[in-house]
Short mmCIF file of C-alpha atoms in Angstrom, two decimals:
data_model
loop_
_atom_site.label_atom_id
_atom_site.label_comp_id
_atom_site.label_asym_id
_atom_site.label_seq_id
_atom_site.Cartn_x
_atom_site.Cartn_y
_atom_site.Cartn_z
CA UNK A 134 -25.72 8.05 -71.06
CA UNK A 135 -28.89 6.07 -70.25
CA UNK A 136 -30.58 4.91 -73.46
CA UNK A 137 -34.05 5.63 -72.09
CA UNK A 138 -35.73 8.98 -71.66
CA UNK A 139 -35.18 10.72 -68.31
CA UNK A 140 -37.78 9.74 -65.76
CA UNK A 141 -38.59 6.44 -67.41
CA UNK A 142 -38.06 3.65 -64.88
CA UNK A 143 -39.07 0.69 -67.05
CA UNK A 144 -38.61 0.56 -70.80
CA UNK A 145 -39.28 -2.76 -72.51
CA UNK A 146 -39.30 -3.28 -76.25
CA UNK A 147 -40.69 -6.33 -78.03
CA UNK A 148 -40.17 -8.60 -75.03
CA UNK A 149 -40.79 -12.28 -75.68
CA UNK A 150 -40.27 -15.52 -73.84
CA UNK A 151 -40.36 -18.99 -75.28
CA UNK A 152 -40.06 -22.16 -73.25
CA UNK A 153 -39.37 -24.21 -76.36
CA UNK A 154 -42.97 -25.18 -77.06
CA UNK A 155 -44.50 -21.94 -78.27
CA UNK A 156 -44.38 -18.45 -76.89
CA UNK A 157 -45.43 -17.72 -73.33
CA UNK A 158 -45.08 -14.02 -74.11
CA UNK A 159 -44.47 -12.16 -77.32
CA UNK A 160 -44.30 -8.59 -78.60
CA UNK A 161 -44.71 -6.74 -75.34
CA UNK A 162 -43.46 -3.16 -75.38
CA UNK A 163 -44.11 -0.89 -72.46
CA UNK A 164 -42.80 2.15 -70.68
CA UNK A 165 -43.46 3.10 -67.07
CA UNK A 166 -42.28 6.41 -65.69
CA UNK A 167 -41.08 6.99 -62.15
CA UNK A 168 -44.16 7.53 -60.00
CA UNK A 169 -46.45 5.91 -62.57
CA UNK A 170 -48.41 2.70 -62.32
CA UNK A 171 -49.27 0.06 -64.90
CA UNK A 172 -51.97 -2.52 -64.26
CA UNK A 173 -51.67 -5.77 -66.20
CA UNK A 174 -54.90 -7.68 -66.71
CA UNK A 175 -55.50 -11.05 -68.31
CA UNK A 176 -56.83 -14.50 -67.62
CA UNK A 177 -54.89 -17.51 -66.40
CA UNK A 178 -52.03 -18.27 -68.78
CA UNK A 179 -52.21 -14.83 -70.38
CA UNK A 180 -48.53 -14.19 -69.66
CA UNK A 181 -48.77 -11.84 -66.67
CA UNK A 182 -46.40 -13.80 -64.45
CA UNK A 183 -43.96 -14.35 -67.31
CA UNK A 184 -43.94 -10.61 -67.99
CA UNK A 185 -43.38 -9.77 -64.32
CA UNK A 186 -40.54 -12.31 -64.08
CA UNK A 187 -38.86 -10.81 -67.15
CA UNK A 188 -39.18 -7.31 -65.70
CA UNK A 189 -37.75 -8.58 -62.40
CA UNK A 190 -34.76 -10.09 -64.30
CA UNK A 191 -35.62 -13.44 -62.73
CA UNK A 192 -36.00 -14.91 -66.18
CA UNK A 193 -34.13 -13.98 -69.33
CA UNK A 194 -36.25 -13.04 -72.35
CA UNK A 195 -35.91 -14.95 -75.59
CA UNK A 196 -36.13 -11.70 -77.50
CA UNK A 197 -36.48 -8.00 -76.94
CA UNK A 198 -34.76 -5.39 -74.82
CA UNK A 199 -35.29 -4.24 -71.26
CA UNK A 200 -33.97 -1.13 -69.58
CA UNK A 201 -34.57 -0.54 -65.91
CA UNK A 202 -33.70 2.84 -64.40
CA UNK A 203 -31.68 3.64 -67.50
CA UNK A 204 -29.55 0.49 -67.36
CA UNK A 205 -29.57 -2.44 -69.74
CA UNK A 206 -31.16 -4.99 -67.43
CA UNK A 207 -30.35 -7.91 -69.71
CA UNK A 208 -26.66 -7.15 -69.90
CA UNK A 209 -26.15 -6.42 -66.21
CA UNK A 210 -29.16 -7.61 -64.20
CA UNK A 211 -27.32 -7.60 -60.89
CA UNK A 212 -26.86 -3.86 -61.13
CA UNK A 213 -30.58 -3.16 -61.12
CA UNK A 214 -31.91 -5.98 -58.96
CA UNK A 215 -31.39 -4.25 -55.60
CA UNK A 216 -33.56 -1.38 -56.90
CA UNK A 217 -36.48 -3.75 -57.48
CA UNK A 218 -39.17 -4.73 -55.02
CA UNK A 219 -40.78 -7.98 -56.10
CA UNK A 220 -43.87 -9.76 -54.87
CA UNK A 221 -44.23 -12.94 -56.87
CA UNK A 222 -45.99 -16.24 -56.63
CA UNK A 223 -43.71 -17.06 -53.69
CA UNK A 224 -43.08 -14.98 -50.60
CA UNK A 225 -39.25 -15.33 -50.47
CA UNK A 226 -39.56 -15.74 -46.69
CA UNK A 227 -37.70 -18.15 -44.41
CA UNK A 228 -40.47 -20.35 -43.02
CA UNK A 229 -38.62 -21.11 -39.79
CA UNK A 230 -37.72 -17.51 -38.99
CA UNK A 231 -40.15 -15.16 -37.34
CA UNK A 232 -41.94 -12.31 -39.08
CA UNK A 233 -39.55 -9.74 -37.60
CA UNK A 234 -36.45 -11.88 -38.18
CA UNK A 235 -37.28 -12.14 -41.88
CA UNK A 236 -37.59 -8.38 -42.23
CA UNK A 237 -34.40 -7.82 -40.24
CA UNK A 238 -32.57 -10.26 -42.49
CA UNK A 239 -33.75 -8.57 -45.68
CA UNK A 240 -33.04 -5.14 -44.18
CA UNK A 241 -29.43 -6.21 -43.71
CA UNK A 242 -29.20 -7.90 -47.10
CA UNK A 243 -30.42 -4.69 -48.76
CA UNK A 244 -28.22 -2.53 -46.49
CA UNK A 245 -31.21 -0.56 -45.28
CA UNK A 246 -30.15 2.40 -43.15
CA UNK A 247 -31.81 2.79 -39.73
CA UNK A 248 -33.10 -0.75 -40.08
CA UNK A 249 -34.81 -0.86 -36.69
CA UNK A 250 -37.17 1.98 -37.48
CA UNK A 251 -37.77 0.81 -41.04
CA UNK A 252 -38.62 -2.74 -39.96
CA UNK A 253 -41.05 -1.43 -37.35
CA UNK A 254 -42.63 0.91 -39.89
CA UNK A 255 -42.91 -1.86 -42.49
CA UNK A 256 -44.61 -4.15 -39.97
CA UNK A 257 -47.01 -1.39 -39.00
CA UNK A 258 -47.77 -0.61 -42.64
CA UNK A 259 -49.06 -4.13 -43.22
CA UNK A 260 -50.51 -4.35 -39.69
CA UNK A 261 -48.37 -7.29 -38.64
CA UNK A 262 -46.74 -5.60 -35.65
CA UNK A 263 -48.82 -7.78 -33.33
CA UNK A 264 -47.35 -11.01 -34.70
CA UNK A 265 -43.70 -9.97 -35.11
CA UNK A 266 -42.49 -12.90 -33.01
CA UNK A 267 -44.53 -15.52 -34.85
CA UNK A 268 -42.76 -17.90 -37.19
CA UNK A 269 -43.72 -17.50 -40.84
CA UNK A 270 -44.63 -21.18 -41.00
CA UNK A 271 -47.35 -20.50 -38.43
CA UNK A 272 -48.75 -17.50 -40.31
CA UNK A 273 -51.80 -17.70 -42.53
CA UNK A 274 -51.56 -17.29 -46.30
CA UNK A 275 -52.86 -13.73 -46.06
CA UNK A 276 -50.39 -12.81 -43.32
CA UNK A 277 -47.52 -14.21 -45.38
CA UNK A 278 -48.70 -12.14 -48.32
CA UNK A 279 -48.74 -9.01 -46.16
CA UNK A 280 -45.23 -9.84 -44.97
CA UNK A 281 -44.10 -10.35 -48.57
CA UNK A 282 -45.39 -6.84 -49.30
CA UNK A 283 -43.47 -5.46 -46.34
CA UNK A 284 -40.33 -7.29 -47.49
CA UNK A 285 -40.66 -5.99 -51.04
CA UNK A 286 -41.09 -2.37 -49.97
CA UNK A 287 -38.71 -2.36 -46.98
CA UNK A 288 -35.73 -1.05 -48.96
CA UNK A 289 -37.83 1.58 -50.76
CA UNK A 290 -37.19 0.23 -54.25
CA UNK A 291 -37.41 2.47 -57.30
CA UNK A 292 -39.44 -0.17 -59.14
CA UNK A 293 -42.19 -2.25 -57.54
CA UNK A 294 -43.27 -5.38 -59.42
CA UNK A 295 -46.37 -7.02 -57.98
CA UNK A 296 -47.72 -10.28 -59.32
CA UNK A 297 -51.21 -10.77 -57.91
CA UNK A 298 -50.26 -9.20 -54.57
CA UNK A 299 -53.94 -9.15 -53.54
CA UNK A 300 -54.02 -12.95 -53.62
CA UNK A 301 -55.08 -14.20 -50.19
CA UNK A 302 -55.58 -10.72 -48.76
CA UNK A 303 -58.71 -9.77 -46.84
CA UNK A 304 -60.27 -6.30 -47.09
CA UNK A 305 -57.89 -4.92 -44.49
CA UNK A 306 -54.92 -6.42 -46.31
CA UNK A 307 -56.10 -4.94 -49.61
CA UNK A 308 -56.32 -1.58 -47.87
CA UNK A 309 -52.68 -1.99 -46.75
CA UNK A 310 -51.71 -2.89 -50.32
CA UNK A 311 -53.50 0.16 -51.73
CA UNK A 312 -51.82 2.46 -49.22
CA UNK A 313 -48.38 1.02 -49.93
CA UNK A 314 -48.78 1.43 -53.69
CA UNK A 315 -50.16 4.95 -53.37
CA UNK A 316 -47.37 5.97 -51.00
CA UNK A 317 -44.76 4.36 -53.22
CA UNK A 318 -46.00 6.11 -56.34
CA UNK A 319 -46.14 9.42 -54.48
CA UNK A 320 -42.49 8.86 -53.54
CA UNK A 321 -41.56 8.21 -57.18
CA UNK A 322 -41.84 4.44 -57.35
CA UNK A 323 -42.74 2.92 -60.71
CA UNK A 324 -45.32 0.20 -60.12
CA UNK A 325 -46.37 -2.73 -62.30
CA UNK A 326 -49.35 -4.56 -60.86
CA UNK A 327 -50.60 -7.82 -62.36
CA UNK A 328 -54.03 -8.64 -61.01
CA UNK A 329 -57.38 -10.23 -61.76
CA UNK A 330 -59.08 -7.46 -59.79
CA UNK A 331 -59.86 -4.72 -62.33
CA UNK A 332 -61.22 -2.42 -59.63
CA UNK A 333 -57.93 -2.57 -57.76
CA UNK A 334 -55.90 -2.07 -60.93
CA UNK A 335 -57.94 0.91 -62.12
CA UNK A 336 -57.89 2.49 -58.67
CA UNK A 337 -54.14 2.17 -58.17
CA UNK A 338 -52.62 2.54 -61.64
CA UNK A 339 -52.75 5.25 -64.26
CA UNK A 340 -52.48 2.91 -67.22
CA UNK A 341 -53.64 -0.61 -67.97
CA UNK A 342 -52.65 -3.37 -70.34
CA UNK A 343 -54.54 -6.52 -71.27
CA UNK A 344 -52.57 -9.63 -72.14
CA UNK A 345 -54.06 -12.68 -73.74
CA UNK A 346 -52.32 -15.85 -74.83
CA UNK A 347 -48.98 -14.13 -74.30
CA UNK A 348 -49.75 -11.13 -76.49
CA UNK A 349 -50.67 -7.56 -75.60
CA UNK A 350 -54.12 -6.96 -77.05
CA UNK A 351 -55.24 -3.66 -75.57
CA UNK A 352 -53.70 -0.79 -73.67
CA UNK A 353 -55.24 2.47 -72.48
CA UNK A 354 -55.30 4.91 -69.55
CA UNK A 355 -56.89 3.03 -66.67
CA UNK A 356 -59.66 5.58 -66.25
CA UNK A 357 -60.62 5.37 -69.93
CA UNK A 358 -62.88 2.49 -68.93
CA UNK A 359 -64.72 1.42 -65.85
CA UNK A 360 -63.50 -1.71 -64.04
CA UNK A 361 -66.53 -3.55 -65.46
CA UNK A 362 -65.53 -2.55 -68.99
CA UNK A 363 -61.95 -3.70 -68.42
CA UNK A 364 -63.31 -6.97 -67.11
CA UNK A 365 -65.55 -7.35 -70.16
CA UNK A 366 -62.58 -6.75 -72.48
CA UNK A 367 -60.60 -9.45 -70.66
CA UNK A 368 -63.45 -11.94 -70.93
CA UNK A 369 -63.96 -11.10 -74.61
CA UNK A 370 -60.26 -11.60 -75.33
CA UNK A 371 -60.30 -14.98 -73.61
CA UNK A 372 -63.38 -16.02 -75.60
CA UNK A 373 -61.71 -15.05 -78.88
CA UNK A 374 -58.60 -17.02 -77.92
CA UNK A 375 -60.66 -20.11 -77.21
CA UNK A 376 -62.45 -19.83 -80.55
CA UNK A 377 -59.15 -19.27 -82.39
CA UNK B 262 -25.45 1.95 -39.93
CA UNK B 263 -25.96 -0.50 -42.83
CA UNK B 264 -23.86 -3.65 -42.60
CA UNK B 265 -20.82 -4.16 -44.79
CA UNK B 266 -20.02 -7.19 -46.91
CA UNK B 267 -19.05 -9.44 -44.00
CA UNK B 268 -22.00 -8.22 -41.96
CA UNK B 269 -24.32 -9.33 -44.74
CA UNK B 270 -22.55 -12.68 -45.09
CA UNK B 271 -22.84 -13.15 -41.33
CA UNK B 272 -26.56 -12.29 -41.34
CA UNK B 273 -27.29 -14.83 -44.05
CA UNK B 274 -25.17 -17.46 -42.33
CA UNK B 275 -26.98 -16.80 -39.04
CA UNK B 276 -30.35 -17.15 -40.77
CA UNK B 277 -29.40 -20.53 -42.21
CA UNK B 278 -28.11 -21.73 -38.83
CA UNK B 279 -31.20 -20.49 -37.03
CA UNK B 280 -33.41 -22.27 -39.55
CA UNK B 281 -31.47 -25.50 -39.03
CA UNK B 282 -31.54 -25.13 -35.25
CA UNK B 283 -35.31 -24.76 -35.32
CA UNK B 284 -36.10 -27.24 -38.08
CA UNK B 285 -33.25 -29.76 -37.64
CA UNK B 286 -33.85 -30.86 -41.19
CA UNK B 287 -30.30 -31.26 -42.49
CA UNK B 288 -27.84 -32.32 -39.80
CA UNK B 289 -30.12 -34.97 -38.33
CA UNK B 290 -30.61 -36.48 -41.77
CA UNK B 291 -26.88 -36.56 -42.53
CA UNK B 292 -25.90 -37.94 -39.14
CA UNK B 293 -28.54 -40.68 -39.27
CA UNK B 294 -27.45 -41.63 -42.78
CA UNK B 295 -23.75 -41.81 -41.96
CA UNK B 296 -24.36 -43.91 -38.82
CA UNK B 297 -26.64 -46.38 -40.58
CA UNK B 298 -24.29 -46.62 -43.57
CA UNK B 299 -21.32 -47.21 -41.29
CA UNK B 300 -23.19 -49.98 -39.52
CA UNK B 301 -24.33 -51.68 -42.74
CA UNK B 302 -20.89 -51.54 -44.34
CA UNK B 303 -19.40 -52.92 -41.14
CA UNK B 304 -21.50 -56.06 -41.58
CA UNK B 305 -20.73 -56.20 -45.31
CA UNK B 306 -16.93 -56.02 -45.36
CA UNK B 307 -14.50 -58.61 -44.13
CA UNK B 308 -12.41 -56.54 -41.76
CA UNK B 309 -10.10 -59.42 -40.92
CA UNK B 310 -8.23 -58.87 -44.17
CA UNK B 311 -4.84 -57.18 -44.43
CA UNK B 312 -6.46 -54.28 -46.23
CA UNK B 313 -8.72 -53.60 -43.25
CA UNK B 314 -7.55 -50.00 -42.79
CA UNK B 315 -7.96 -49.08 -46.45
CA UNK B 316 -11.39 -50.75 -46.56
CA UNK B 317 -12.58 -49.02 -43.42
CA UNK B 318 -11.27 -45.63 -44.51
CA UNK B 319 -12.94 -46.11 -47.90
CA UNK B 320 -16.22 -46.89 -46.15
CA UNK B 321 -15.80 -43.81 -43.94
CA UNK B 322 -15.29 -41.42 -46.85
CA UNK B 323 -17.95 -43.04 -49.04
CA UNK B 324 -20.48 -42.61 -46.23
CA UNK B 325 -19.41 -38.98 -45.72
CA UNK B 326 -19.65 -38.32 -49.46
CA UNK B 327 -23.19 -39.62 -49.82
CA UNK B 328 -24.29 -37.98 -46.58
CA UNK B 329 -22.95 -34.67 -47.90
CA UNK B 330 -24.84 -34.98 -51.17
CA UNK B 331 -27.99 -35.94 -49.30
CA UNK B 332 -27.67 -33.10 -46.79
CA UNK B 333 -26.75 -30.33 -49.20
CA UNK B 334 -29.54 -31.41 -51.53
CA UNK B 335 -31.84 -30.99 -48.54
CA UNK B 336 -30.43 -27.49 -47.92
CA UNK B 337 -31.33 -26.55 -51.46
CA UNK B 338 -34.85 -27.90 -51.01
CA UNK B 339 -35.19 -25.73 -47.89
CA UNK B 340 -33.90 -22.71 -49.80
CA UNK B 341 -36.52 -23.42 -52.42
CA UNK B 342 -39.29 -23.31 -49.81
CA UNK B 343 -41.25 -20.08 -50.33
CA UNK B 344 -38.80 -19.20 -53.11
CA UNK B 345 -36.10 -18.05 -50.64
CA UNK B 346 -33.37 -18.89 -53.14
CA UNK B 347 -34.96 -16.67 -55.80
CA UNK B 348 -35.35 -13.87 -53.26
CA UNK B 349 -31.64 -14.09 -52.46
CA UNK B 350 -30.74 -13.50 -56.11
CA UNK B 351 -32.33 -10.04 -55.86
CA UNK B 352 -30.47 -8.74 -52.81
CA UNK B 353 -27.69 -6.20 -52.60
CA UNK B 354 -24.93 -8.74 -52.01
CA UNK B 355 -22.20 -9.88 -54.32
CA UNK B 356 -22.81 -13.50 -55.48
CA UNK B 357 -19.41 -14.36 -54.01
CA UNK B 358 -20.75 -13.25 -50.64
CA UNK B 359 -23.80 -15.43 -51.08
CA UNK B 360 -21.46 -18.35 -51.83
CA UNK B 361 -19.40 -17.66 -48.70
CA UNK B 362 -22.52 -17.50 -46.52
CA UNK B 363 -23.90 -20.75 -47.93
CA UNK B 364 -20.46 -22.37 -47.69
CA UNK B 365 -20.14 -21.28 -44.07
CA UNK B 366 -23.42 -22.85 -43.01
CA UNK B 367 -22.78 -26.00 -45.07
CA UNK B 368 -19.31 -26.41 -43.54
CA UNK B 369 -20.75 -26.07 -40.06
CA UNK B 370 -23.29 -28.80 -40.87
CA UNK B 371 -20.50 -31.00 -42.23
CA UNK B 372 -18.34 -30.34 -39.16
CA UNK B 373 -21.15 -31.62 -36.95
CA UNK B 374 -21.42 -34.62 -39.27
CA UNK B 375 -17.66 -35.27 -38.96
CA UNK B 376 -17.78 -34.94 -35.19
CA UNK B 377 -20.30 -37.81 -35.08
CA UNK B 378 -18.95 -39.88 -37.98
CA UNK B 379 -15.34 -39.96 -36.72
CA UNK B 380 -16.02 -41.60 -33.34
CA UNK B 381 -18.70 -43.88 -34.82
CA UNK B 382 -16.36 -45.22 -37.52
CA UNK B 383 -13.47 -45.33 -35.04
CA UNK B 384 -15.54 -47.60 -32.81
CA UNK B 385 -17.14 -49.74 -35.52
CA UNK B 386 -13.96 -50.32 -37.53
CA UNK B 387 -11.43 -50.10 -34.72
CA UNK B 388 -9.65 -47.21 -36.45
CA UNK B 389 -7.58 -44.58 -34.61
CA UNK B 390 -9.41 -41.78 -36.42
CA UNK B 391 -9.12 -39.44 -33.46
CA UNK B 392 -5.36 -39.29 -34.04
CA UNK B 393 -4.15 -35.75 -34.70
CA UNK B 394 -2.50 -36.65 -38.02
CA UNK B 395 -5.83 -37.84 -39.43
CA UNK B 396 -7.62 -34.59 -38.70
CA UNK B 397 -5.84 -32.70 -41.49
CA UNK B 398 -7.09 -34.93 -44.35
CA UNK B 399 -10.54 -35.02 -42.75
CA UNK B 400 -10.61 -31.22 -42.49
CA UNK B 401 -9.38 -30.73 -46.07
CA UNK B 402 -11.73 -33.41 -47.42
CA UNK B 403 -14.67 -31.80 -45.63
CA UNK B 404 -13.71 -28.39 -47.01
CA UNK B 405 -13.51 -29.77 -50.56
CA UNK B 406 -16.83 -31.63 -50.22
CA UNK B 407 -18.54 -28.56 -48.77
CA UNK B 408 -17.19 -26.18 -51.40
CA UNK B 409 -18.06 -28.50 -54.30
CA UNK B 410 -21.50 -29.18 -52.88
CA UNK B 411 -22.24 -25.49 -52.30
CA UNK B 412 -21.14 -24.71 -55.83
CA UNK B 413 -22.94 -27.46 -57.71
CA UNK B 414 -26.11 -28.07 -55.72
CA UNK B 415 -27.80 -24.91 -57.11
CA UNK B 416 -26.76 -25.93 -60.61
CA UNK B 417 -28.37 -29.34 -60.33
CA UNK B 418 -31.19 -27.92 -58.23
CA UNK B 419 -32.38 -25.74 -61.08
CA UNK B 420 -33.30 -28.88 -62.98
CA UNK B 421 -36.61 -30.69 -62.60
CA UNK B 422 -34.62 -33.94 -62.27
CA UNK B 423 -32.71 -32.56 -59.28
CA UNK B 424 -32.61 -35.75 -57.20
CA UNK B 425 -31.02 -37.71 -60.06
CA UNK B 426 -28.94 -34.93 -61.56
CA UNK B 427 -27.20 -33.89 -58.34
CA UNK B 428 -25.29 -37.15 -57.74
CA UNK B 429 -24.72 -37.60 -61.48
CA UNK B 430 -23.08 -34.16 -61.70
CA UNK B 431 -21.35 -34.15 -58.37
CA UNK B 432 -19.96 -37.67 -58.01
CA UNK B 433 -17.61 -37.61 -61.02
CA UNK B 434 -16.30 -34.21 -59.91
CA UNK B 435 -15.67 -35.53 -56.44
CA UNK B 436 -13.69 -38.60 -57.53
CA UNK B 437 -10.33 -36.80 -57.07
CA UNK B 438 -11.47 -35.60 -53.64
CA UNK B 439 -12.51 -39.11 -52.66
CA UNK B 440 -9.26 -40.67 -53.89
CA UNK B 441 -7.17 -37.98 -52.21
CA UNK B 442 -9.12 -38.16 -48.94
CA UNK B 443 -8.95 -41.95 -48.71
CA UNK B 444 -5.27 -42.15 -49.59
CA UNK B 445 -4.27 -39.25 -47.34
CA UNK B 446 -6.21 -40.76 -44.43
CA UNK B 447 -4.69 -44.21 -45.00
CA UNK B 448 -1.23 -42.65 -45.21
CA UNK B 449 -1.85 -40.82 -41.94
CA UNK B 450 -2.94 -44.07 -40.26
CA UNK B 451 -0.04 -46.13 -41.65
CA UNK B 452 2.97 -43.84 -41.50
CA UNK B 453 5.37 -46.54 -42.65
CA UNK B 454 4.39 -45.93 -46.28
CA UNK B 455 7.21 -43.98 -47.93
CA UNK B 456 7.38 -42.43 -51.37
CA UNK B 457 3.63 -41.83 -51.48
CA UNK B 458 2.24 -39.13 -53.75
CA UNK B 459 1.28 -35.93 -51.89
CA UNK B 460 -2.34 -36.90 -51.28
CA UNK B 461 -2.88 -34.11 -48.78
CA UNK B 462 -1.64 -31.69 -51.41
CA UNK B 463 -4.17 -33.08 -53.91
CA UNK B 464 -6.93 -32.57 -51.35
CA UNK B 465 -5.81 -29.02 -50.64
CA UNK B 466 -5.68 -28.29 -54.37
CA UNK B 467 -9.21 -29.65 -54.87
CA UNK B 468 -10.48 -27.58 -51.95
CA UNK B 469 -8.80 -24.44 -53.30
CA UNK B 470 -10.16 -25.10 -56.80
CA UNK B 471 -13.75 -25.51 -55.62
CA UNK B 472 -13.49 -22.55 -53.24
CA UNK B 473 -12.09 -20.24 -55.91
CA UNK B 474 -14.51 -21.44 -58.58
CA UNK B 475 -17.44 -21.05 -56.22
CA UNK B 476 -16.53 -17.51 -55.23
CA UNK B 477 -15.95 -16.42 -58.81
CA UNK B 478 -18.66 -18.36 -60.66
CA UNK B 479 -21.56 -18.43 -58.23
CA UNK B 480 -23.23 -15.46 -59.92
CA UNK B 481 -23.45 -17.30 -63.23
CA UNK B 482 -25.23 -20.19 -61.55
CA UNK B 483 -27.83 -17.85 -60.09
CA UNK B 484 -28.87 -16.38 -63.42
CA UNK B 485 -31.50 -17.93 -65.64
#
């Protein structure tokens, strides 16, 4: 029997990560239901990327527990990985393959049914259908980010983990991102979105968490505060850290 | 219809080959290295000695060994570009399948390397390397080098001191392969030697060991 409540896609308890010289992340507990969204705010070095990497099972925590889709993700990470869609600091794309070839490859590696239609739909969703034959190396940073989004959502993962996915995106790209997240959540995807853009986080996620210096310092429903208030809380937390 | 296990392995293999075809970043490097090394060693050694065959065969395998380490290290650097390697740890493919795909592409690169190195060394050192009996130790040695390299390059590659760690980890492990390959090749070139240990058997055992270990243990290397 799954140790987490039904409908809970991500359940983390007291997650921590140490790289040997202090804690990059400590004491993070969170729960994200299927179809729900969690925005993670915080300044540079707050621990957002570390948290996302732990949730993606790309890095093993130094302490704590993590259950994804009811499975112990620390004991058997390979079981849950195919159910994750990850956009990280890197795009995971072959630079010398074309836009379409990359998606075809990942469609096959994730055993996506009806891959032809899904690849075409994914390209259209990020508005890259006009450059399908272009090599990734020749694509701009923003286009690569759009393609990374298409790659991460191609196999319709149950959990979508996005680490600053808006990085490098223009207004049109941000619109694509918003549509993908909204559609994913409507289809039951659990979304964790780490971003510096409080407006985006509040608009796309139901709950928000502020990290600072590797610790969770505030958590509330996203709409409990305006984006400006969330921003002010982040700035205040950073100021306190500097003083401390 | 979604691809099966071998379909996925084939897709990954094809992607690696396509990348190499377009970028020519690995094979060109290995081939250039092995040719230059062969030429330099040819000037260095005194090939008029009685031990000419053993010396030349030793030079051949040493050049292949270092070219392999250089080339497979380069493959890992390419896999690190854009975090491709990390992305591959998330896919719906058994780690053994990932090993087989990477092994397949690496072996094809090494086969191209062999196909250049054999005639180059044959010409430079006046060795009958194109003789049929020599092809078996070359094939087995290449298989062992490729399997060991595919298995251990990610292990060393995870370190920040990758360039130093890779040869330090790999070379001691490849000593039995090098000894077996040199001796089996010399034995094939000088068939008069009787009562020799089964060098070809040692090579085959090394290849089987690295192949089996790679298939079974690759998943542990991928995890943090």
